[in-house]
PDB file of C-alpha atoms and ligand atoms in Angstrom:
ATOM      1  CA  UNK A 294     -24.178  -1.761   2.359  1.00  0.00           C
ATOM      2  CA  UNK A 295     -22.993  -5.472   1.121  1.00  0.00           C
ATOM      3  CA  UNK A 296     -23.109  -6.249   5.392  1.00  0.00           C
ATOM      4  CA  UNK A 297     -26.511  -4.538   6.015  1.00  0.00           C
ATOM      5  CA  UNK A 298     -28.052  -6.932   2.700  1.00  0.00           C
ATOM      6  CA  UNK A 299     -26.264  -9.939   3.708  1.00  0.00           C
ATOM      7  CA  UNK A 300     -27.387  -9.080   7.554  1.00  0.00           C
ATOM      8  CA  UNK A 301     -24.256 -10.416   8.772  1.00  0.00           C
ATOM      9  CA  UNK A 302     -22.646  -9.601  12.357  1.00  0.00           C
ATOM     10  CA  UNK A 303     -19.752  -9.349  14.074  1.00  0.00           C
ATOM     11  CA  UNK A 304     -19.069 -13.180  15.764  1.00  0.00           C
ATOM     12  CA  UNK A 305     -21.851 -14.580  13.130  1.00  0.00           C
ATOM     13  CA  UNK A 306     -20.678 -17.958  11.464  1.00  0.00           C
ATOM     14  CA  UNK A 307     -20.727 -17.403   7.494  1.00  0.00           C
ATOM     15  CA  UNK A 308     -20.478 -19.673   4.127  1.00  0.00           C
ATOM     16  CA  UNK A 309     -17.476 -18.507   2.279  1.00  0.00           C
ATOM     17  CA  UNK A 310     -17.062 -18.617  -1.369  1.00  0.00           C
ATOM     18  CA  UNK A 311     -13.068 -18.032  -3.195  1.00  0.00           C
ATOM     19  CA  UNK A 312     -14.313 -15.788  -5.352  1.00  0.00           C
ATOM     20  CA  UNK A 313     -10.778 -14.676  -6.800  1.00  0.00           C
ATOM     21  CA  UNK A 314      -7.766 -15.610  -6.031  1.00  0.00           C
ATOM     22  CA  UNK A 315      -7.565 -13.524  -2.754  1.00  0.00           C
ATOM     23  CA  UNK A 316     -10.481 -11.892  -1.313  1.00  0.00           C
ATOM     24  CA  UNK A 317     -13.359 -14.677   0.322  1.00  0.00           C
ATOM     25  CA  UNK A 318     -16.693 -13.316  -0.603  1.00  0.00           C
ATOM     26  CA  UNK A 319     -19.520 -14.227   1.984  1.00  0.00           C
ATOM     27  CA  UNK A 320     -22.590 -16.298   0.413  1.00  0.00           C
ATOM     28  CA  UNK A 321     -24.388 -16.048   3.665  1.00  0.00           C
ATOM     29  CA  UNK A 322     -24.863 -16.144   7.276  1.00  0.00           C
ATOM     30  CA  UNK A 323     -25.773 -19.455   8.977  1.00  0.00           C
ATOM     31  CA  UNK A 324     -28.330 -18.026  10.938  1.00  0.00           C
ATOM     32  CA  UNK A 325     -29.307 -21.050  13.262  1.00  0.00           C
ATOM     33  CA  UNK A 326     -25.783 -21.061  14.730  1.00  0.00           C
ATOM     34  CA  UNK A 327     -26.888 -17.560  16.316  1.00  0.00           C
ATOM     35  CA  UNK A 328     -26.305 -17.725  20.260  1.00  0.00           C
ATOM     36  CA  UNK A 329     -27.143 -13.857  20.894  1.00  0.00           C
ATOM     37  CA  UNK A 330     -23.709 -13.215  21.392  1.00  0.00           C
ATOM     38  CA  UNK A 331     -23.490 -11.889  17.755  1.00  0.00           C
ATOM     39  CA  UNK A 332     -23.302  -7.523  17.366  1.00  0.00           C
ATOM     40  CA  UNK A 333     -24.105  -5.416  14.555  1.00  0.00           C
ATOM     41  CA  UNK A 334     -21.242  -4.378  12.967  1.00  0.00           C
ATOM     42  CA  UNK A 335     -20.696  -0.499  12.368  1.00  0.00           C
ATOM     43  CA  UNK A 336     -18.258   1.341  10.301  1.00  0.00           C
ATOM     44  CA  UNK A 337     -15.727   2.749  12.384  1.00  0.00           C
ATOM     45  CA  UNK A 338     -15.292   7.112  12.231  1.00  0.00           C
ATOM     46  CA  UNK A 339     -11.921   6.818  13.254  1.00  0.00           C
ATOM     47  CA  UNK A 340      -8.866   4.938  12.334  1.00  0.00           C
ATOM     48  CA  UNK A 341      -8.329   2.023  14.655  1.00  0.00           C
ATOM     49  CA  UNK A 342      -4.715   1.868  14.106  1.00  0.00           C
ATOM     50  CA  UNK A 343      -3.955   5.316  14.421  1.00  0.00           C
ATOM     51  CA  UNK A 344      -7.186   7.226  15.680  1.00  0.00           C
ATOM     52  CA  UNK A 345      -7.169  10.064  12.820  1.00  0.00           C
ATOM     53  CA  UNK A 346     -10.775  10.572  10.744  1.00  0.00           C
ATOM     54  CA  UNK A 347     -11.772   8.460   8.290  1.00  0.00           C
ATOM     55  CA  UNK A 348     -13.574   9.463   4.872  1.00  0.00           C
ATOM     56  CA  UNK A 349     -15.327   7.705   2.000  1.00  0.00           C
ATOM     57  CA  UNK A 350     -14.133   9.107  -1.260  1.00  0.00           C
ATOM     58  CA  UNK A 351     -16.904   9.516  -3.681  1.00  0.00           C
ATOM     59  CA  UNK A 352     -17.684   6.640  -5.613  1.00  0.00           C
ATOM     60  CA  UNK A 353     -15.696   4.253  -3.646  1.00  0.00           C
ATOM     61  CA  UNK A 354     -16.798   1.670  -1.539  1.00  0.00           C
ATOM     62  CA  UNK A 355     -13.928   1.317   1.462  1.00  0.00           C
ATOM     63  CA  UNK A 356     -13.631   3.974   4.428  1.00  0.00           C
ATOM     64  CA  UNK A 357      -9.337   5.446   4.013  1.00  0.00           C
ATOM     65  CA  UNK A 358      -7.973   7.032   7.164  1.00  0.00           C
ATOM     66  CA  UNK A 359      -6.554  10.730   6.065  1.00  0.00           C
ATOM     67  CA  UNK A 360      -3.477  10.690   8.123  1.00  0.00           C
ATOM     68  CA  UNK A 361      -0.237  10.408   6.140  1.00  0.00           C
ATOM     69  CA  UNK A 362       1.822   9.597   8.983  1.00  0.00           C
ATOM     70  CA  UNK A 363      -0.593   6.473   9.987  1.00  0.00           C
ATOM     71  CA  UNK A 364       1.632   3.356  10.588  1.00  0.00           C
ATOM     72  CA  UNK A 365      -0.748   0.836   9.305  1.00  0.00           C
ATOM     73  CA  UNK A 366      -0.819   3.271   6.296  1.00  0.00           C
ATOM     74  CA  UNK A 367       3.194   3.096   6.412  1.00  0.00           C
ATOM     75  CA  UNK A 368       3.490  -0.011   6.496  1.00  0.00           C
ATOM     76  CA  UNK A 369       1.057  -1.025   3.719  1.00  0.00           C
ATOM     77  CA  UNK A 370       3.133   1.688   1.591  1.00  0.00           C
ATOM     78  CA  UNK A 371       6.765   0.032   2.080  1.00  0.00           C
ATOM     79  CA  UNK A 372       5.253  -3.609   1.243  1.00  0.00           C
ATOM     80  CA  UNK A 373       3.653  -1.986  -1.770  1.00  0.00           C
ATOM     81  CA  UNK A 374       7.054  -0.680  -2.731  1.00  0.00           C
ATOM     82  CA  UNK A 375       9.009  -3.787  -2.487  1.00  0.00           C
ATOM     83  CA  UNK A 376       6.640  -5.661  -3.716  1.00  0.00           C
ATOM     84  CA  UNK A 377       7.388  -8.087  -7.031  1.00  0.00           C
ATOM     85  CA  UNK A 378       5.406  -5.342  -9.514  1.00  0.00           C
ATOM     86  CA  UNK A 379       7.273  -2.815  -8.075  1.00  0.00           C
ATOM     87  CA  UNK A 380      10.743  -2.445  -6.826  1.00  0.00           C
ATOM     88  CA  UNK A 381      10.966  -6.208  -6.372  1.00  0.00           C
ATOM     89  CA  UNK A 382      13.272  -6.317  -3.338  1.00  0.00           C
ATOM     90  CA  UNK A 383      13.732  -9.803  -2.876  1.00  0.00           C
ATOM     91  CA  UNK A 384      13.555 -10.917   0.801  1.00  0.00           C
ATOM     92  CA  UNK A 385      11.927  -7.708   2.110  1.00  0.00           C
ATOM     93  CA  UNK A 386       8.345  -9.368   2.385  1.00  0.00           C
ATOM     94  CA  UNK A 387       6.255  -8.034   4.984  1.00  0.00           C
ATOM     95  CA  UNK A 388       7.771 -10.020   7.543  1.00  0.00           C
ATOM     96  CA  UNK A 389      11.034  -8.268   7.508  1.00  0.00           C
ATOM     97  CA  UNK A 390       9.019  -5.018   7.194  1.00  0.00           C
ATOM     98  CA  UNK A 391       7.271  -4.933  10.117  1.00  0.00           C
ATOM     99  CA  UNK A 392      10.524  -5.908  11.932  1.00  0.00           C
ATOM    100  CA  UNK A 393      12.364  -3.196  10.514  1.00  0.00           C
ATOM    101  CA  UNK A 394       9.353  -0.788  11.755  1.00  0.00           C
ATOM    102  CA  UNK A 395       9.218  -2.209  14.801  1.00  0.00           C
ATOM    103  CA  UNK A 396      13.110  -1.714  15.411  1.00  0.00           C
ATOM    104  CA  UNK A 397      13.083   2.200  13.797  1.00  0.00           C
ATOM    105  CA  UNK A 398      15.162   1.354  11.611  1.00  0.00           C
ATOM    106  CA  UNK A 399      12.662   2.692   8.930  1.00  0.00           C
ATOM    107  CA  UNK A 400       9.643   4.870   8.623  1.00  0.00           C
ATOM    108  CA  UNK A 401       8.941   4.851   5.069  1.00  0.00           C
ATOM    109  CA  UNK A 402      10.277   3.719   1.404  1.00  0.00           C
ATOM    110  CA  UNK A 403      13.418   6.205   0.911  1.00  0.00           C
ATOM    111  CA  UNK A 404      14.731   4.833   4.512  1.00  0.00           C
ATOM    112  CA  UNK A 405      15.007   0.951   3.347  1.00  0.00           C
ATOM    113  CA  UNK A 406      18.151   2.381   1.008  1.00  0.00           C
ATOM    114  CA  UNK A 407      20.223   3.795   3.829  1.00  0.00           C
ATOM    115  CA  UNK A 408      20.076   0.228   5.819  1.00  0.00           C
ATOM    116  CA  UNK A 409      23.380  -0.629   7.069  1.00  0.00           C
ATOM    117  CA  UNK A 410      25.163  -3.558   7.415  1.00  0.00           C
ATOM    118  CA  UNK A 411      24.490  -3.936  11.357  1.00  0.00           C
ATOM    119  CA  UNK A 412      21.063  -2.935  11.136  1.00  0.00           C
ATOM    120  CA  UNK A 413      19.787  -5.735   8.875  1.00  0.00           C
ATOM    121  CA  UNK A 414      22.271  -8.325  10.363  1.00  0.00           C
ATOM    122  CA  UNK A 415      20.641  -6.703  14.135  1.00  0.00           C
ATOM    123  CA  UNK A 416      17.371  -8.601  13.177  1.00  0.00           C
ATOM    124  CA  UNK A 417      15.882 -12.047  14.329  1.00  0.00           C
ATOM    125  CA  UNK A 418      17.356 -15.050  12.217  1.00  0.00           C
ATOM    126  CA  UNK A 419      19.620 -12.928   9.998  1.00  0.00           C
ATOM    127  CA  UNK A 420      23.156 -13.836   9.612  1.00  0.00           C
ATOM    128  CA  UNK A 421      25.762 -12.777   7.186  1.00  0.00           C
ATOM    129  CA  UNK A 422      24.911 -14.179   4.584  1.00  0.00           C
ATOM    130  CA  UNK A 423      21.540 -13.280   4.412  1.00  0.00           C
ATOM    131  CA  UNK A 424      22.482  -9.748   5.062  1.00  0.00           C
ATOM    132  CA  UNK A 425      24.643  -9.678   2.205  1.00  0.00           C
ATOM    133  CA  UNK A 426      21.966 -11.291  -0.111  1.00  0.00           C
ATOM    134  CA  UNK A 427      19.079  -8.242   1.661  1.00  0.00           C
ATOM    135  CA  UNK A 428      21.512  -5.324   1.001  1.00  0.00           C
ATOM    136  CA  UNK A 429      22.312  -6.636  -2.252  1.00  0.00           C
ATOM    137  CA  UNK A 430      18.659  -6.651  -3.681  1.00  0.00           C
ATOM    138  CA  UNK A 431      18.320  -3.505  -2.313  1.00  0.00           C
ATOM    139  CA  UNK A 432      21.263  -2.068  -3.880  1.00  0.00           C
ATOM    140  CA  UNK A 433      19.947  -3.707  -7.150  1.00  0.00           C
ATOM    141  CA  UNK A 434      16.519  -2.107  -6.895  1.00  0.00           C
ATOM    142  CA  UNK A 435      18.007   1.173  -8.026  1.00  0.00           C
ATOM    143  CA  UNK A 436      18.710   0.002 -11.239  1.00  0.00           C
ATOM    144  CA  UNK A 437      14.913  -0.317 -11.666  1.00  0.00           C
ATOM    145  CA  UNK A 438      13.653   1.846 -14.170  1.00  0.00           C
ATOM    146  CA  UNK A 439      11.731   5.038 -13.522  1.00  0.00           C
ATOM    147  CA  UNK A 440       7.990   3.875 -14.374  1.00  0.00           C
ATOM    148  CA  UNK A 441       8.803   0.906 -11.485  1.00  0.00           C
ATOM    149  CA  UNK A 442       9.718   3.573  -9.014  1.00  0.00           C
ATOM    150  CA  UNK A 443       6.481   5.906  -9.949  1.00  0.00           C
ATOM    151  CA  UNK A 444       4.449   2.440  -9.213  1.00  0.00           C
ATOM    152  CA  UNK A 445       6.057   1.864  -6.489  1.00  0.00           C
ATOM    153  CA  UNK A 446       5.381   4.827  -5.020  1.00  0.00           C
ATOM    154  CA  UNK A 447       1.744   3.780  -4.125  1.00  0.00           C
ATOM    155  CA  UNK A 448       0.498   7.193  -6.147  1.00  0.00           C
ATOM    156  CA  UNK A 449      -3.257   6.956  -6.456  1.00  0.00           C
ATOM    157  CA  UNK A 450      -4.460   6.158  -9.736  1.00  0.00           C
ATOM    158  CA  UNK A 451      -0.841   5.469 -10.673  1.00  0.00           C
ATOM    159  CA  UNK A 452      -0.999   1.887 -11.986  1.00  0.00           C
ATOM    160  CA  UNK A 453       1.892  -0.033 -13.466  1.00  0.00           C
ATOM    161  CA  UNK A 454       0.507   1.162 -16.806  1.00  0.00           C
ATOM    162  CA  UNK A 455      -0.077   4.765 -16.215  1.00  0.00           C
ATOM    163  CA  UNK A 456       3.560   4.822 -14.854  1.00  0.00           C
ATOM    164  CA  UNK A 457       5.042   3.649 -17.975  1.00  0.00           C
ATOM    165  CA  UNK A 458       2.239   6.279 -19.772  1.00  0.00           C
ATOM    166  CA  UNK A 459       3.860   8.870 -17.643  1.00  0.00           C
ATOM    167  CA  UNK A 460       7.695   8.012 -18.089  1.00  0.00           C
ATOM    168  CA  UNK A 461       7.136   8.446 -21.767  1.00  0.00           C
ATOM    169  CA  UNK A 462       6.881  12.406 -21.595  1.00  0.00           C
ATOM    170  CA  UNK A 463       8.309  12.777 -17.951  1.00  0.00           C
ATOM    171  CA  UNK A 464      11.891  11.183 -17.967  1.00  0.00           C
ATOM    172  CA  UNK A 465      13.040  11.889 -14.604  1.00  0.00           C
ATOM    173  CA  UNK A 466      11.317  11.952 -11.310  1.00  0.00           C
ATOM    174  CA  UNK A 467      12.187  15.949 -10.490  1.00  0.00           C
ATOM    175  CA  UNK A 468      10.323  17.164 -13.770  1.00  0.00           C
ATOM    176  CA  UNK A 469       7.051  15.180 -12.877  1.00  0.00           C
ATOM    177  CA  UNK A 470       7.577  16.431  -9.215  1.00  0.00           C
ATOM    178  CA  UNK A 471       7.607  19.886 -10.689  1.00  0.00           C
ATOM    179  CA  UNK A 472       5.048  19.679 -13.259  1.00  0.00           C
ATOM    180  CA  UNK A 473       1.644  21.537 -13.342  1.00  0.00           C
ATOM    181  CA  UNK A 474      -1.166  20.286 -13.666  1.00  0.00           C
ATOM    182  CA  UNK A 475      -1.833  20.958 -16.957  1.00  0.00           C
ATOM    183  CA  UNK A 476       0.999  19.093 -18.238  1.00  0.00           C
ATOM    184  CA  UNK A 477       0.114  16.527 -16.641  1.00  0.00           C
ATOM    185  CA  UNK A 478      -3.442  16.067 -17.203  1.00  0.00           C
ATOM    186  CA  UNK A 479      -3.234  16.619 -21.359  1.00  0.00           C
ATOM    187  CA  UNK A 480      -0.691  13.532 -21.703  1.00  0.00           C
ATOM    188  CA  UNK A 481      -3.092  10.994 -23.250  1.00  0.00           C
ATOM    189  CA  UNK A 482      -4.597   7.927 -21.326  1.00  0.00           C
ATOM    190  CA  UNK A 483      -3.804  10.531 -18.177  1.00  0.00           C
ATOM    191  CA  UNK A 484      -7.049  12.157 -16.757  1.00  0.00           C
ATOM    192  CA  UNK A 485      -8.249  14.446 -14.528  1.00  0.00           C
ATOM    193  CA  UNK A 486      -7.999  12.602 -11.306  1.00  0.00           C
ATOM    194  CA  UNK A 487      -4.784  10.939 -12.154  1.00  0.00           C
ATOM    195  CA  UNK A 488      -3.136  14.693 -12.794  1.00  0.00           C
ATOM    196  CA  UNK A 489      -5.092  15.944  -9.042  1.00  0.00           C
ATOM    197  CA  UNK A 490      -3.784  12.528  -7.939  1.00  0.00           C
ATOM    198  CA  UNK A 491      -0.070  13.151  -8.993  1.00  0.00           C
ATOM    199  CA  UNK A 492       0.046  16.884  -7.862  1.00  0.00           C
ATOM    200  CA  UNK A 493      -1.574  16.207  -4.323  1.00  0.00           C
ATOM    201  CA  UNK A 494       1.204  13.360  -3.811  1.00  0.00           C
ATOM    202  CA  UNK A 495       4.039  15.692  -4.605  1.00  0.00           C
ATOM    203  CA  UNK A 496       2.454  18.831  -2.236  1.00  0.00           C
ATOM    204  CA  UNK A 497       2.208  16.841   0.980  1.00  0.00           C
TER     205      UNK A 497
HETATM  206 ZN1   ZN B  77      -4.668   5.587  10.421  1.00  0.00          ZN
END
């Protein structure tokens, strides 16, 4: 909707404003720098990294593909969950990510914590003592306490602060795995599409 108002195209030369700290937010197309060459942009009905359908969940503004098993999807995930608000591995940025997807060595979260020795010191530029130093935040990560690991988990809806909200009634990971919904959704703060959230997670 925000493209079709702002009329902008795909090869069109724009004026950028830093909104926040990340995201550029378009101001508006320079129009006279127009050669022809520009195409109308259209929302794509399949994944382009992985080719599954894509939907628009109600109320939201960007297109998610529904496969779990899409890499771009996997990859996003494990970045999430070593991320500094999460499990804050230090050294596994997405650089090292992508390597260690790239290699097999992973496919999603759980694998980073069987790494071995030879398979971190097997990649680009790593030598022993930066091997050491990976494993070791790794191995340190674990000590991380539960409401970290629920955020990390890239749960929908599951924010740092509804983690901690959670980890007040459920103390260990198996009894939220195992909880209904019910008990989920009549914890305070927690509503409806947080509880549908939690339980779809844990079914797939
Ligand atoms: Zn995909």
């Amino acid at each position: 909707d925000e493209i079709r108002r702002k009329d902008v195209k795909v090869g069109d030369w724009v004026v950028v404003h830093k909104a926040g700290d990340v995201i550029p937010e378009i101001v508006k197309v320079i129009k006279e720098r127009r050669d022809g060459s520009q195409q109308e942009f259209r929302m794509p009905g399949k994944c382009p990294v992985c080719g599954s359908d894509v939907i628009k969940p109600e109320g939201e503004v960007a297109l998610r593909c529904t496969s779990m098993a899409c890499p771009a999807q996997q990859y996003e995930r494990i970045v999430h969950f070593a991320s500094k608000g999460a499990m804050d591995i230090e050294g596994l940025g997405p650089a090292i990510v992508e390597k260690f997807l790239d290699k097999k060595l992973i496919k999603d979260s759980a694998d980073i914590y069987y790494l071995k020795y030879d398979d971190v010191f097997s990649l680009e530029n790593f030598k022993e003592k930066s091997t050491k130093n990976l494993l070791g935040a790794i191995e340190e990560s674990k000590k991380k306490p539960l409401s970290r690991l629920l955020f990390a988990m890239g749960i929908r809806y599951v924010g740092s602060h509804t983690a901690v909200v959670l980890t007040r009634v459920f103390t260990d990971l198996d009894s939220l795995m195992h909880a209904r919904y019910e008990e989920i959704e009549e914890i305070k703060e927690i509503g409806p599409k947080i509880a549908e959230s939690i339980i779809s997670f844990f079914n797939h």
